Coordinates of C-alpha atoms in Angstrom, one line a residue:
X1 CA 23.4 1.3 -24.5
X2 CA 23.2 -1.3 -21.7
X3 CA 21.7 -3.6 -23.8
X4 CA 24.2 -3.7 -26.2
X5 CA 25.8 -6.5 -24.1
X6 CA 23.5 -8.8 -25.2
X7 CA 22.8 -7.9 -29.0
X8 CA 25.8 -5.9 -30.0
X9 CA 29.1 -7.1 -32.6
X10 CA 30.5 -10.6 -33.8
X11 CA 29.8 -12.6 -30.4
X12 CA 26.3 -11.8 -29.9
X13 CA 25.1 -13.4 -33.1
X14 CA 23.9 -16.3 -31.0
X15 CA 22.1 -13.6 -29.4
X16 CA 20.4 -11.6 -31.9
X17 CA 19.4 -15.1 -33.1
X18 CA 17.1 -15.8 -30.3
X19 CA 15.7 -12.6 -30.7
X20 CA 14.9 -13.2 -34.3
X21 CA 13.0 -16.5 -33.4
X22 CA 10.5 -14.1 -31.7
X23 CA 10.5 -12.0 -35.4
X24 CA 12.6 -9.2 -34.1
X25 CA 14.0 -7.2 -36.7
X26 CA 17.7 -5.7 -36.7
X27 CA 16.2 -2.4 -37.1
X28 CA 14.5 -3.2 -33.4
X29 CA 17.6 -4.4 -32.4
X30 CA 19.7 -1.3 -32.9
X31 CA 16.5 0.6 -30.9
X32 CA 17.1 0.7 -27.1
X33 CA 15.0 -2.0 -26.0
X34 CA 12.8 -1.2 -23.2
X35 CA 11.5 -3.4 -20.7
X36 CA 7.4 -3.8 -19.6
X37 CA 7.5 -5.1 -16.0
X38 CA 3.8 -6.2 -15.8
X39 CA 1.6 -8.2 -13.4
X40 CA -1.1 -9.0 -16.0
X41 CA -3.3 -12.1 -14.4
X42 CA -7.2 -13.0 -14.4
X43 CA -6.9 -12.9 -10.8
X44 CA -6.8 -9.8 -9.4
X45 CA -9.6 -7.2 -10.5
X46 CA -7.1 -4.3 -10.8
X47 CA -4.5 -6.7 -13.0
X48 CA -7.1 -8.2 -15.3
X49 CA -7.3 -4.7 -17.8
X50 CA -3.4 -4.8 -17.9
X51 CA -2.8 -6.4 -21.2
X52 CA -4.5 -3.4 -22.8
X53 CA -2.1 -0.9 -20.6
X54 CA 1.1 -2.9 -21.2
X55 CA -0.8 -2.5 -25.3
X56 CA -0.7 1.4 -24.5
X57 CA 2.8 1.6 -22.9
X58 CA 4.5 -0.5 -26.2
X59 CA 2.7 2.1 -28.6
X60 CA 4.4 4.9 -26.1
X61 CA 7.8 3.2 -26.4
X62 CA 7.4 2.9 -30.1
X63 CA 6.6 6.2 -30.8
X64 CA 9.7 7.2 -28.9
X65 CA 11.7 5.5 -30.7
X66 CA 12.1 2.5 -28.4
X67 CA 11.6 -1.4 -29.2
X68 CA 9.4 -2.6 -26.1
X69 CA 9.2 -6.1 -24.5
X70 CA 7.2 -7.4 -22.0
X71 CA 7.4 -9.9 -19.3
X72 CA 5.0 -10.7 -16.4
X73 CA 5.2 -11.2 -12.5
X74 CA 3.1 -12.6 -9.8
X75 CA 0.3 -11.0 -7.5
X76 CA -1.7 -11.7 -5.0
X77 CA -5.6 -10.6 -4.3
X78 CA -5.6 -9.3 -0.8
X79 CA -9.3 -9.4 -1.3
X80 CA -9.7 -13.3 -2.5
X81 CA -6.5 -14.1 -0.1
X82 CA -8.4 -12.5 3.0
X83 CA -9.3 -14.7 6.7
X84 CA -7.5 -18.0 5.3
X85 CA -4.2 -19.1 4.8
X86 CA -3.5 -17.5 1.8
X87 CA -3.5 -14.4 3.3
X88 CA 0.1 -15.6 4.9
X89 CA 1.7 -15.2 1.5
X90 CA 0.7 -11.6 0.4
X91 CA 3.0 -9.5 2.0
X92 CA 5.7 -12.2 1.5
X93 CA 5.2 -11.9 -2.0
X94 CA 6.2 -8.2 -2.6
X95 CA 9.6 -9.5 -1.8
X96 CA 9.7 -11.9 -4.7
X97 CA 7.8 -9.2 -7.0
X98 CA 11.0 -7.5 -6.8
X99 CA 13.4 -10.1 -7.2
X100 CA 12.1 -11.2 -9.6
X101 CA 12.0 -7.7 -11.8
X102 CA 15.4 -7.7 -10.6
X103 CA 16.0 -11.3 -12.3
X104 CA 14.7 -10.3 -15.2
X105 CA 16.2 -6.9 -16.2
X106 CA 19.7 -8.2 -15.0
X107 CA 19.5 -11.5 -17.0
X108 CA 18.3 -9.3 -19.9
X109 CA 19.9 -6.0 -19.7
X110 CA 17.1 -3.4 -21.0
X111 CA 18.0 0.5 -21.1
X112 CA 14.9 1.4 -19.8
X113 CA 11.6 -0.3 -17.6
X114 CA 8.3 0.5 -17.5
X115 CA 6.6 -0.9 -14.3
X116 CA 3.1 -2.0 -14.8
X117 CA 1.4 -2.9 -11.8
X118 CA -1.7 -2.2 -9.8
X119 CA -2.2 -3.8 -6.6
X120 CA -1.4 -3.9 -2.8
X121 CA 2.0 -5.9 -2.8
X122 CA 2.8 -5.8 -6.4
X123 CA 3.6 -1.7 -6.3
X124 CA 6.0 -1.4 -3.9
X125 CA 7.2 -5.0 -5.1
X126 CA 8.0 -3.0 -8.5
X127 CA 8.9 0.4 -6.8
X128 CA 11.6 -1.6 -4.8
X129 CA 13.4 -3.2 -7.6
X130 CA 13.2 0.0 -9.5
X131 CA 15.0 1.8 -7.1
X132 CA 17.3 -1.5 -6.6
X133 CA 18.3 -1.6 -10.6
X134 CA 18.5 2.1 -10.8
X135 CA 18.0 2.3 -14.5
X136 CA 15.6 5.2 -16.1
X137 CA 11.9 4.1 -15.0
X138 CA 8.9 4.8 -14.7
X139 CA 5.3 3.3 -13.5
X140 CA 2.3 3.3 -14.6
X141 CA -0.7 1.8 -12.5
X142 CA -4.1 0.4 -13.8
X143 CA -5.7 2.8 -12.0
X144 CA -8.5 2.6 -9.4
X145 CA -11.9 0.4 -10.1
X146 CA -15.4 2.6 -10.4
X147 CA -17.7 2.6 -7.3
X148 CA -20.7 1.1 -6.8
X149 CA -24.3 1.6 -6.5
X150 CA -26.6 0.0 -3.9
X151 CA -30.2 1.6 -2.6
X152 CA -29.4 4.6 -3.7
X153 CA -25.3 4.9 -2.4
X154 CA -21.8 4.5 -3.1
X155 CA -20.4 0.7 -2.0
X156 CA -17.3 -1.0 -2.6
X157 CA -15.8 -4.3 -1.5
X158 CA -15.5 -3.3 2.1
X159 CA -19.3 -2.8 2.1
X160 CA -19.3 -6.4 1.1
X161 CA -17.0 -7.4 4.1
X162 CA -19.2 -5.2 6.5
X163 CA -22.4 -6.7 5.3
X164 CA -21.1 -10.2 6.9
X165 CA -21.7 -8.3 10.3
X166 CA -25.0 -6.8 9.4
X167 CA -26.1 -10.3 8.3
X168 CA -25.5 -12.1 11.4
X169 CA -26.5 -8.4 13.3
X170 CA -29.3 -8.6 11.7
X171 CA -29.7 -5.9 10.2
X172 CA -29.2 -6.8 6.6
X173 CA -30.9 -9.8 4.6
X174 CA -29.5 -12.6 2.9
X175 CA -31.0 -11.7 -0.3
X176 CA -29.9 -7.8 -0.1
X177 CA -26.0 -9.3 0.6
X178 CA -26.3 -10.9 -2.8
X179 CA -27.4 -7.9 -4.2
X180 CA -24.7 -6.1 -2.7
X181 CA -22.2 -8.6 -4.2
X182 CA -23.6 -8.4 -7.7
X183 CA -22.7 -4.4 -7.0
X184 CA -20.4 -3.3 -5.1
X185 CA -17.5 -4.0 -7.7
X186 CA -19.1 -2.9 -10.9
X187 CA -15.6 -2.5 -13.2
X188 CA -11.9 -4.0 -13.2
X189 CA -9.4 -2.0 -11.5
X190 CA -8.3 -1.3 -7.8
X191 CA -10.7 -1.7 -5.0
X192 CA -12.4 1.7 -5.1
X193 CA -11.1 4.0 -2.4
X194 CA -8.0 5.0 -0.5
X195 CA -7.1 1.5 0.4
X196 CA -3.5 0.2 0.0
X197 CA -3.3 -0.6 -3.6
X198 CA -4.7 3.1 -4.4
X199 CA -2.6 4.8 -1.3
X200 CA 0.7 3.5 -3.2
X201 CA -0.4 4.4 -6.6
X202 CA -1.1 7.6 -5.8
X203 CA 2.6 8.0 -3.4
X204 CA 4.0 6.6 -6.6
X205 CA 3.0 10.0 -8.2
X206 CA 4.2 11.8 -5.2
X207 CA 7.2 10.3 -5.3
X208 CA 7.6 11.4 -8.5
X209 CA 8.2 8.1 -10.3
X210 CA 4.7 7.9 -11.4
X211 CA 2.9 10.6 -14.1
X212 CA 0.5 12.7 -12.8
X213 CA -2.8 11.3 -12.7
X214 CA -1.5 7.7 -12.0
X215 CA -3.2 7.5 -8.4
X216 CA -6.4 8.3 -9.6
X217 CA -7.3 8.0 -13.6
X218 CA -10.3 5.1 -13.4
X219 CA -8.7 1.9 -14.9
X220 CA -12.2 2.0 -17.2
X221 CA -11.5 5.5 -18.6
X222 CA -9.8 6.6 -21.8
X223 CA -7.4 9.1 -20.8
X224 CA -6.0 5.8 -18.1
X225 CA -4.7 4.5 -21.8
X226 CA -3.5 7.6 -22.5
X227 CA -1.6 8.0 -19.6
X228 CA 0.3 4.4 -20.2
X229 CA 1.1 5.8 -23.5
X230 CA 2.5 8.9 -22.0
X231 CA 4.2 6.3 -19.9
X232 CA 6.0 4.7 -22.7
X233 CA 7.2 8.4 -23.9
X234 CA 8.4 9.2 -20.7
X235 CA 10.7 6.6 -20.2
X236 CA 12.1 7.0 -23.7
X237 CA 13.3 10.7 -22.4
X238 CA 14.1 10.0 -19.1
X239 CA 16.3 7.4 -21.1
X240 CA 17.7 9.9 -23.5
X241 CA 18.4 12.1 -20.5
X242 CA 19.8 9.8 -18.2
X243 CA 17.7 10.6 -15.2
X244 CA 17.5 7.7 -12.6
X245 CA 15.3 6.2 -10.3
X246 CA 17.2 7.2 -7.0
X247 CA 17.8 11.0 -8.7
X248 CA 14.5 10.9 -8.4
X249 CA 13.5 9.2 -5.1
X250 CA 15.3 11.2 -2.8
X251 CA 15.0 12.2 1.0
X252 CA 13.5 15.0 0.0
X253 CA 11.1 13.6 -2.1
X254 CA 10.2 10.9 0.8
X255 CA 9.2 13.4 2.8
X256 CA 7.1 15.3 -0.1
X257 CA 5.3 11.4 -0.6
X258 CA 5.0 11.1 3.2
X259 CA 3.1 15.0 3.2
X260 CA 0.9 13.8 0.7
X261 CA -0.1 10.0 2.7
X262 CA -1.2 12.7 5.3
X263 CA -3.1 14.6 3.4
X264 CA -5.2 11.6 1.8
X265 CA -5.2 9.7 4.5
X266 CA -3.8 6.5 3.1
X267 CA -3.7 3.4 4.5
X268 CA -1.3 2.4 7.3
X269 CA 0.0 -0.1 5.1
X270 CA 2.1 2.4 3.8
X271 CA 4.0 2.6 7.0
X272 CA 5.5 -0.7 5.7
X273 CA 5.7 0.0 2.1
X274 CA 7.6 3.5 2.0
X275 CA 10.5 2.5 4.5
X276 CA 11.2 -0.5 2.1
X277 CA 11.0 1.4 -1.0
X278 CA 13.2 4.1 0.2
X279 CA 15.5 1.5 1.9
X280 CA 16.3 0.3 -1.7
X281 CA 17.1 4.2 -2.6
X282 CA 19.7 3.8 0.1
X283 CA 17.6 6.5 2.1
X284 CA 16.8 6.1 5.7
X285 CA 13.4 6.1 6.9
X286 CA 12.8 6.1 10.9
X287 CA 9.3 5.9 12.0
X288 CA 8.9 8.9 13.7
X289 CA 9.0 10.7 10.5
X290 CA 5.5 10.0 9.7
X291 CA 4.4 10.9 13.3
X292 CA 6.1 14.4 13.3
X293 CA 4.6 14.4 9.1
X294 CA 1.1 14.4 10.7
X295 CA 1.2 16.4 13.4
X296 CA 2.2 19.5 10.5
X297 CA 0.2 18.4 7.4
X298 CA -3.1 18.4 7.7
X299 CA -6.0 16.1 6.4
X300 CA -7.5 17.5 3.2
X301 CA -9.5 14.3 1.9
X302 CA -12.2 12.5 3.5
X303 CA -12.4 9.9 1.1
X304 CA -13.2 6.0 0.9
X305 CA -13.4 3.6 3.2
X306 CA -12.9 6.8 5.8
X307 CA -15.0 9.0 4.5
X308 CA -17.9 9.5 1.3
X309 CA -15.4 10.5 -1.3
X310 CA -14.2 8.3 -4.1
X311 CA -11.1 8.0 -6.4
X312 CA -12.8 9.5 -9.4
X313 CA -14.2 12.2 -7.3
X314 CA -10.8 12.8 -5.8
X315 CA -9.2 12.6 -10.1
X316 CA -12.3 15.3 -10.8
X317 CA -11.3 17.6 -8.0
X318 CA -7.7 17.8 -9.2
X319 CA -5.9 14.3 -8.8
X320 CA -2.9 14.3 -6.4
X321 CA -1.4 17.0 -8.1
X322 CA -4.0 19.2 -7.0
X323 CA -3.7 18.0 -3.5
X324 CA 0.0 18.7 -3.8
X325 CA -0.4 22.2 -5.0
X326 CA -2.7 22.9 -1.8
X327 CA 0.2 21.5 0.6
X328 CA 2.4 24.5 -1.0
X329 CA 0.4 26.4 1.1
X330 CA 1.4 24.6 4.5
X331 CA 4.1 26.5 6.8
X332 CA 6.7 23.9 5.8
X333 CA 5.6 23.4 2.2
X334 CA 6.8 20.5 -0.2
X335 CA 10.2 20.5 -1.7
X336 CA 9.8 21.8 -5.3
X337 CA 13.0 21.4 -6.6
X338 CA 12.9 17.3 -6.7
X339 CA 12.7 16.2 -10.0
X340 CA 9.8 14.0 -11.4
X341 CA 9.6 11.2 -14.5
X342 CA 7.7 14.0 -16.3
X343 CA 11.2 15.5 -16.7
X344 CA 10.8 18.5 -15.2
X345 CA 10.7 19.4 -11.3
X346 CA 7.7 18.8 -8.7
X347 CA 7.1 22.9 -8.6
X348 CA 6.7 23.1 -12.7
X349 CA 4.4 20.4 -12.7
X350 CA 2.6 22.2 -10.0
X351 CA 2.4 25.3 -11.7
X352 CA -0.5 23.8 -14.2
X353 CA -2.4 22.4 -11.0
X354 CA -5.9 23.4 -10.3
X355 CA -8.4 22.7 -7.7
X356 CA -12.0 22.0 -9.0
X357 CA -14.3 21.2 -5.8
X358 CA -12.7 22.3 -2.5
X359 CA -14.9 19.9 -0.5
X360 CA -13.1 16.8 -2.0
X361 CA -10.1 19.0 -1.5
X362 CA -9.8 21.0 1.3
X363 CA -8.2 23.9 1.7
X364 CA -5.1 23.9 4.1
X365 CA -7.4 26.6 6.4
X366 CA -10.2 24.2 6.4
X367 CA -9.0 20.7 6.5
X368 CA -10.8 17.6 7.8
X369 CA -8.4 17.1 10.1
X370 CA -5.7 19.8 11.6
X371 CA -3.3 16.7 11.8
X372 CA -2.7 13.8 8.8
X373 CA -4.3 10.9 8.3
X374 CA -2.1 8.3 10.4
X375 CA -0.7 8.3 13.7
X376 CA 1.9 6.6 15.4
X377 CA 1.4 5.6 19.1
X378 CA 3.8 4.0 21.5
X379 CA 4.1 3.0 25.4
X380 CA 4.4 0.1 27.2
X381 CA 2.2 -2.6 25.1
X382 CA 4.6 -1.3 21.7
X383 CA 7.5 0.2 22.6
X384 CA 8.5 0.7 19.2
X385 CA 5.4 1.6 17.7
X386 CA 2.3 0.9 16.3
X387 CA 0.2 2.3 13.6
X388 CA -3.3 3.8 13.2
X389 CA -5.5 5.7 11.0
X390 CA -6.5 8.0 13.3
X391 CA -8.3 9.9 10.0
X392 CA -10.9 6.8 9.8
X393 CA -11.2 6.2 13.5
X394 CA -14.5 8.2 15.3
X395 CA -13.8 10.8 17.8
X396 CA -15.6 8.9 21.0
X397 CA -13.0 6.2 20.1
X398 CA -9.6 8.5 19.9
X399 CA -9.4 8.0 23.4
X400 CA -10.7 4.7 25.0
X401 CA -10.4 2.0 28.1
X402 CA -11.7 -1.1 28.0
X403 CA -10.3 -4.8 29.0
X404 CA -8.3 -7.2 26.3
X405 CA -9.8 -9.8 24.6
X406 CA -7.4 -12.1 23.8
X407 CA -7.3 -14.2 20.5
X408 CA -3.9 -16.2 19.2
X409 CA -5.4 -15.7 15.3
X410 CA -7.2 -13.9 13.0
X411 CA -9.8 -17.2 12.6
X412 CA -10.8 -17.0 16.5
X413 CA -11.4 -13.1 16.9
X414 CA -13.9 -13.3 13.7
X415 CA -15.7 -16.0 15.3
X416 CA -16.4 -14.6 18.7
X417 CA -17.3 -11.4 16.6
X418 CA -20.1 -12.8 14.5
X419 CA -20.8 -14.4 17.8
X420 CA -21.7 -12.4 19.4
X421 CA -19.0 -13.1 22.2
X422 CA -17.9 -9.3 22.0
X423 CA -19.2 -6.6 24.7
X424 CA -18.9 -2.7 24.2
X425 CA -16.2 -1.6 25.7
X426 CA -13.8 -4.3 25.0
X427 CA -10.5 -4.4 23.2
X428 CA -9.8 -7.0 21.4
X429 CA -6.5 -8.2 21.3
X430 CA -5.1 -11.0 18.2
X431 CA -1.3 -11.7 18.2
X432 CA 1.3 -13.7 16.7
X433 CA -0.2 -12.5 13.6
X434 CA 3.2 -10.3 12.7
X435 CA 6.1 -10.6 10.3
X436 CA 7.4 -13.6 11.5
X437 CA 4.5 -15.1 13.5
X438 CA 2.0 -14.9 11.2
X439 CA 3.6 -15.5 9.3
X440 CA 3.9 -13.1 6.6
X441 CA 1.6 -10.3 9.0
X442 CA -1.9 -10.9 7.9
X443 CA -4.6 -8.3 6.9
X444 CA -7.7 -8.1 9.6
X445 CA -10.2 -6.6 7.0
X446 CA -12.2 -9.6 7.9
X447 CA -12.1 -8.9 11.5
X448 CA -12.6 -4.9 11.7
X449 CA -15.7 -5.2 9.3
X450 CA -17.4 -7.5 11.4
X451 CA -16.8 -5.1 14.2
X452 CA -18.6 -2.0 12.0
X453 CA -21.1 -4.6 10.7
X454 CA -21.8 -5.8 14.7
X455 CA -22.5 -1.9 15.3
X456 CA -19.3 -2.1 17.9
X457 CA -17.6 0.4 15.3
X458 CA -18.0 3.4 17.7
X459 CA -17.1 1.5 21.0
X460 CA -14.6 -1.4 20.2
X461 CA -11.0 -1.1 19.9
X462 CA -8.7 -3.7 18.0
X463 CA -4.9 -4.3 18.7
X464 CA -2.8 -6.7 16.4
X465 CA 0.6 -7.1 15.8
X466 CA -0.6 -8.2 12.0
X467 CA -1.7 -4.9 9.8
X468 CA -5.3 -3.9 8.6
X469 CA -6.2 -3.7 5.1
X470 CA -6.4 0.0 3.4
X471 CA -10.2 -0.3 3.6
X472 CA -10.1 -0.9 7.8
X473 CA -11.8 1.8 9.8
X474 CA -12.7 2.1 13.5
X475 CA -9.9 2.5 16.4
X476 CA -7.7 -0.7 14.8
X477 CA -4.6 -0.6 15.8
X478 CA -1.7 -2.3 14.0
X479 CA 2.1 -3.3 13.4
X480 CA 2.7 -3.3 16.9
X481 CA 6.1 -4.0 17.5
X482 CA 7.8 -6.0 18.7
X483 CA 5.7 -8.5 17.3
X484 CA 4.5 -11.7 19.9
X485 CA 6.1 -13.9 18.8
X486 CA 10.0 -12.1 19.2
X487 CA 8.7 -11.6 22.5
X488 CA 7.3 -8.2 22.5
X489 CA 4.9 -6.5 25.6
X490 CA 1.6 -8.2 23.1
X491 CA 2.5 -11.3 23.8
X492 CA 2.2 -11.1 27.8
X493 CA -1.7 -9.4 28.1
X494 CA -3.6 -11.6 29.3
X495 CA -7.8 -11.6 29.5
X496 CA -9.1 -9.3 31.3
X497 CA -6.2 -7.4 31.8
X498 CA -7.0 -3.1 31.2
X499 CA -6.0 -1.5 27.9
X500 CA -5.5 2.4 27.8
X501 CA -5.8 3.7 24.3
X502 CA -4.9 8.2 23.7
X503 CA -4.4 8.6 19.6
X504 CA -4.5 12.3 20.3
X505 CA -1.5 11.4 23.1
X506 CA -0.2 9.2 20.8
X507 CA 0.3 6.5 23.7
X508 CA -1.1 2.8 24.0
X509 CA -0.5 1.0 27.2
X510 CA -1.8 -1.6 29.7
X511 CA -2.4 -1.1 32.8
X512 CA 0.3 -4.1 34.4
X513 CA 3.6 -2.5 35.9
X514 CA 7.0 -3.2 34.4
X515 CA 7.9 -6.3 37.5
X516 CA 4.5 -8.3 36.5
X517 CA 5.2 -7.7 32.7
X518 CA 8.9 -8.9 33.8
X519 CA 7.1 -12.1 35.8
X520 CA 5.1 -12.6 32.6
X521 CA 8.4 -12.4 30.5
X522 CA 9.7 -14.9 32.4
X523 CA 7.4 -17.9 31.5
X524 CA 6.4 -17.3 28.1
X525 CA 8.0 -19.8 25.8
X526 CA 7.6 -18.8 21.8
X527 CA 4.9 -20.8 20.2
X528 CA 5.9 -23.5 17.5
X529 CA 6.2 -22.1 13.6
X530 CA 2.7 -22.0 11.8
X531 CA 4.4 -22.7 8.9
X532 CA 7.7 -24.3 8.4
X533 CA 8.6 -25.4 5.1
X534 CA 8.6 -23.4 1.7
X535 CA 8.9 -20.2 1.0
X536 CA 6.5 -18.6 3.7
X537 CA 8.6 -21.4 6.2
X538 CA 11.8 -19.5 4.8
X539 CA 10.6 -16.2 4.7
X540 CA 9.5 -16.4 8.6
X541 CA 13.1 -17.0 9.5
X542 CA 14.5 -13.8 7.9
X543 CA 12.0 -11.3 7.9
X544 CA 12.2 -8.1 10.2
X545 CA 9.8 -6.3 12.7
X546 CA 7.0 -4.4 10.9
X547 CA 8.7 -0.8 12.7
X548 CA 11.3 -1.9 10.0
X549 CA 9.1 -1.8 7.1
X550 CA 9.2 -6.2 7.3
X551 CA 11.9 -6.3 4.9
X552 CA 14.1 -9.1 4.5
X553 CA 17.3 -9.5 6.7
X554 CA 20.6 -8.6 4.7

């Protein structure tokens, strides 16, 4: 057993002693011991119900046969981080999420992790240093908060963000916001709908690192405890069975989780959260894979913020397993052969899948959308790349001109929006908000809900080289690389100056030619740092373009 280097024979005596001071037994001892990576917190909404999952998960292990211990990480709440500086240190912080996993289970060498986790940065955080450590794992998520209910519909927290706009719109009272406040978040859990944290629980499952039913069991329910102590079983026969991470995680199964992102229509986030979990399975991710994913798989789920369907309604239906099942029936299929944490392949967990309302789950015939639920568009403004989802955007806005408004932050854009400062028409424009300029690429939830709540959803466009939150809708463009602040074409639009938008074309340009862009080029000096010292200061000064997946520089 791996851990037998730190409890086993004559010179680990010193060893097992420390483990006795916490009342281990020697009969735990000889046990494999299993470790609970867990981001428990009274934070986040999603994290604060962990302690009673990493509870579930220890039975599991015990059961198994396994001696379980558990040890906690950092997270971040996108949600309370959002349109101040915090937000600068979210994506930053799935970097440290999985160093410091990795710290812990090389410093302590368990035979086995379970990863418990629930939230935006904090899964692929874990993902990545399971893949990294490449010891048997598996995760098991929170699972997804309830909806809410205001006059008489479902809301959430993006209805919250949106009903800023409506305020100052006026189309919405001040009292009926606090209402909205008091409701839209009724249970712990994940923000309710296909936003980021959800997206990567349920890829998770697609992966096949995660049980079925991870993405989509409500973190309120019973059978979410009975899943974590599934969890805890699992492990302890992925452990006896020496099945890894990366013999899980394979190119082939990639491009099963990438199918599936289509078919849910994820957030774009994932864009930067897939490449960087594969890249630490040593697989290669370019891109254009999840362009030429989309134009094949359809869109099978109009769900949450994009559309009326929720998480539980989407677990109802059939989970992700169902959604899976339905994508066997695509021209190019899934690869069925990969194997899973359940033990067995992807096609014999498949076999017990079932559909149970084909308008939550479409039918491959009848889909939403003919193509998935992102798009990735290139041309002169981002030459390599940015990222929309086109599944949430409304068709007058797939294709759209209008003249850049240009904003150097996140701050300045939300105040000419509430302001009233923004026309129909207009595309508004806020760079040095990437990787490195930001830094740390900022969410614009704040930003793209105004522009719903403003009623400009249907005729204002948003470019930013920062990234959008999973509960964004409208024609927001993000990731566009490179970033302003290494330079790229963002950087040199200037006010006024005509933006052509084609999602179906899958090109975003401006209208200046390549000599004036080169004039432009020219002149522009970089701006100073935002933030030099610390850990955001450092991170700045290695991180890569968001193309790249804004990993860390070897």
């Amino acid at each position: 057993m791996r851990s037998d280097v730190m409890k086993k024979g004559l010179e680990r005596a010193p060893h097992r002693s420390l483990f006795k001071a916490m009342g281990y037994t020697n009969e735990e001892l000889n046990r494999p011991i299993i470790g609970i990576a867990h981001a428990h917190n009274e934070i986040i909404p999603g994290h604060v119900e962990l302690d009673k999952i990493v509870k579930a998960v220890k039975a599991g292990v015990r059961l198994a046969g396994g001696t379980p211990v558990s040890f906690a990480t950092i997270g971040v709440c996108d949600g309370i981080a959002m349109n101040h500086k915090g937000m600068k240190y979210s994506l930053a912080s799935r970097e440290i999420i999985a160093d410091s996993v990795e710290i812990m289970a090389m410093a302590h060498p368990f035979d086995a992790l379970v990863l418990v986790p629930n939230c935006d940065k904090i899964v692929p955080g874990m993902l990545m240093a399971m893949l990294r450590l490449n010891i048997p794992a598996v995760m098991v998520s929170g699972g997804p908060m309830l909806t809410g209910r205001f006059q008489g519909r479902d809301v959430h927290l993006v209805s919250v963000f949106e009903g800023v706009g409506r305020v100052k719109n006026n189309t919405m009272t001040r009292e009926e916001l606090n209402e909205l406040e008091d409701a839209a978040c009724p249970t712990c859990g994940s923000c309710s709908g296909m936003f980021t944290a959800n997206s990567m629980n349920c890829l998770a499952e697609a992966l096949g690192l995660a049980l079925p039913g991870n993405g989509t069991v409500p973190a309120v329910s019973a059978a979410r405890i009975r899943l974590a102590k599934h969890a805890g079983m699992a492990v302890m026969n992925l452990f006896h069975e020496e099945i890894l991470p990366r013999d899980i995680a394979t190119r082939k199964a990639f491009e099963n989780a990438i199918a599936v992102d289509m078919a849910l229509g994820c957030s774009t986030n994932t864009v930067l959260h897939v490449p960087a979990i594969a890249r630490e399975a040593e697989v290669d991710l370019d891109l254009n894979l999840f362009d030429e994913v989309s134009m094949r798989v359809p869109h099978l789920c109009s769900l949450i913020p994009g559309g009326p369907h929720s998480l539980q309604q989407l677990d109802e239906a059939g989970g992700v397993q169902a959604v899976m099942a339905e994508l066997l029936k695509t021209e190019t299929g899934l690869h069925q052969q990969v194997k899973t944490v359940t033990g067995q392949n992807l096609g014999a967990n498949l076999a017990r899948a079932e559909t149970y309302d084909r308008e939550i789950i479409r039918p491959v015939d009848d889909p939403y959308h003919k193509q998935g639920g992102i798009a990735i568009l290139r041309g002169n403004l981002a030459p390599d790349g940015g990222v929309v989802k086109q599944s949430a955007v409304a068709e007058e806005m797939l294709r759209h001109q209008g003249p850049a408004r240009i904003y150097e932050s996140e701050e300045e854009a939300q105040e000419a929006i509430l302001g009233g400062k923004i026309n129909q028409g207009d595309v508004v424009v806020i760079r040095y908000c990437g990787p490195k300029g930001g830094p740390g690429m900022p969410e614009m939830l704040s930003p793209t809900s105004a522009i719903i709540g403003m009623g400009l959803g249907k005729s204002v466009a948003l470019i930013t080289d920062g990234r959008f939150s999973g509960g964004t809708q409208g024609a927001c463009i993000g990731h566009v690389s490179p970033e302003a602040a290494e330079g790229g074409p963002v950087a040199l639009v200037r006010e006024g100056d005509i933006i052509d938008i084609d999602i179906p074309a899958r090109t975003m340009s401006i209208h200046v030619d390549d000599a004036e862009l080169a004039r432009r080029k020219e002149s522009w000096q970089p701006p100073a740092p935002k933030i030099t010292g610390g850990y955001v200061g450092r991170y700045a000064k290695m991180v890569t373009s968001g193309s790249t997946g804004a990993v860390l520089k070897d």
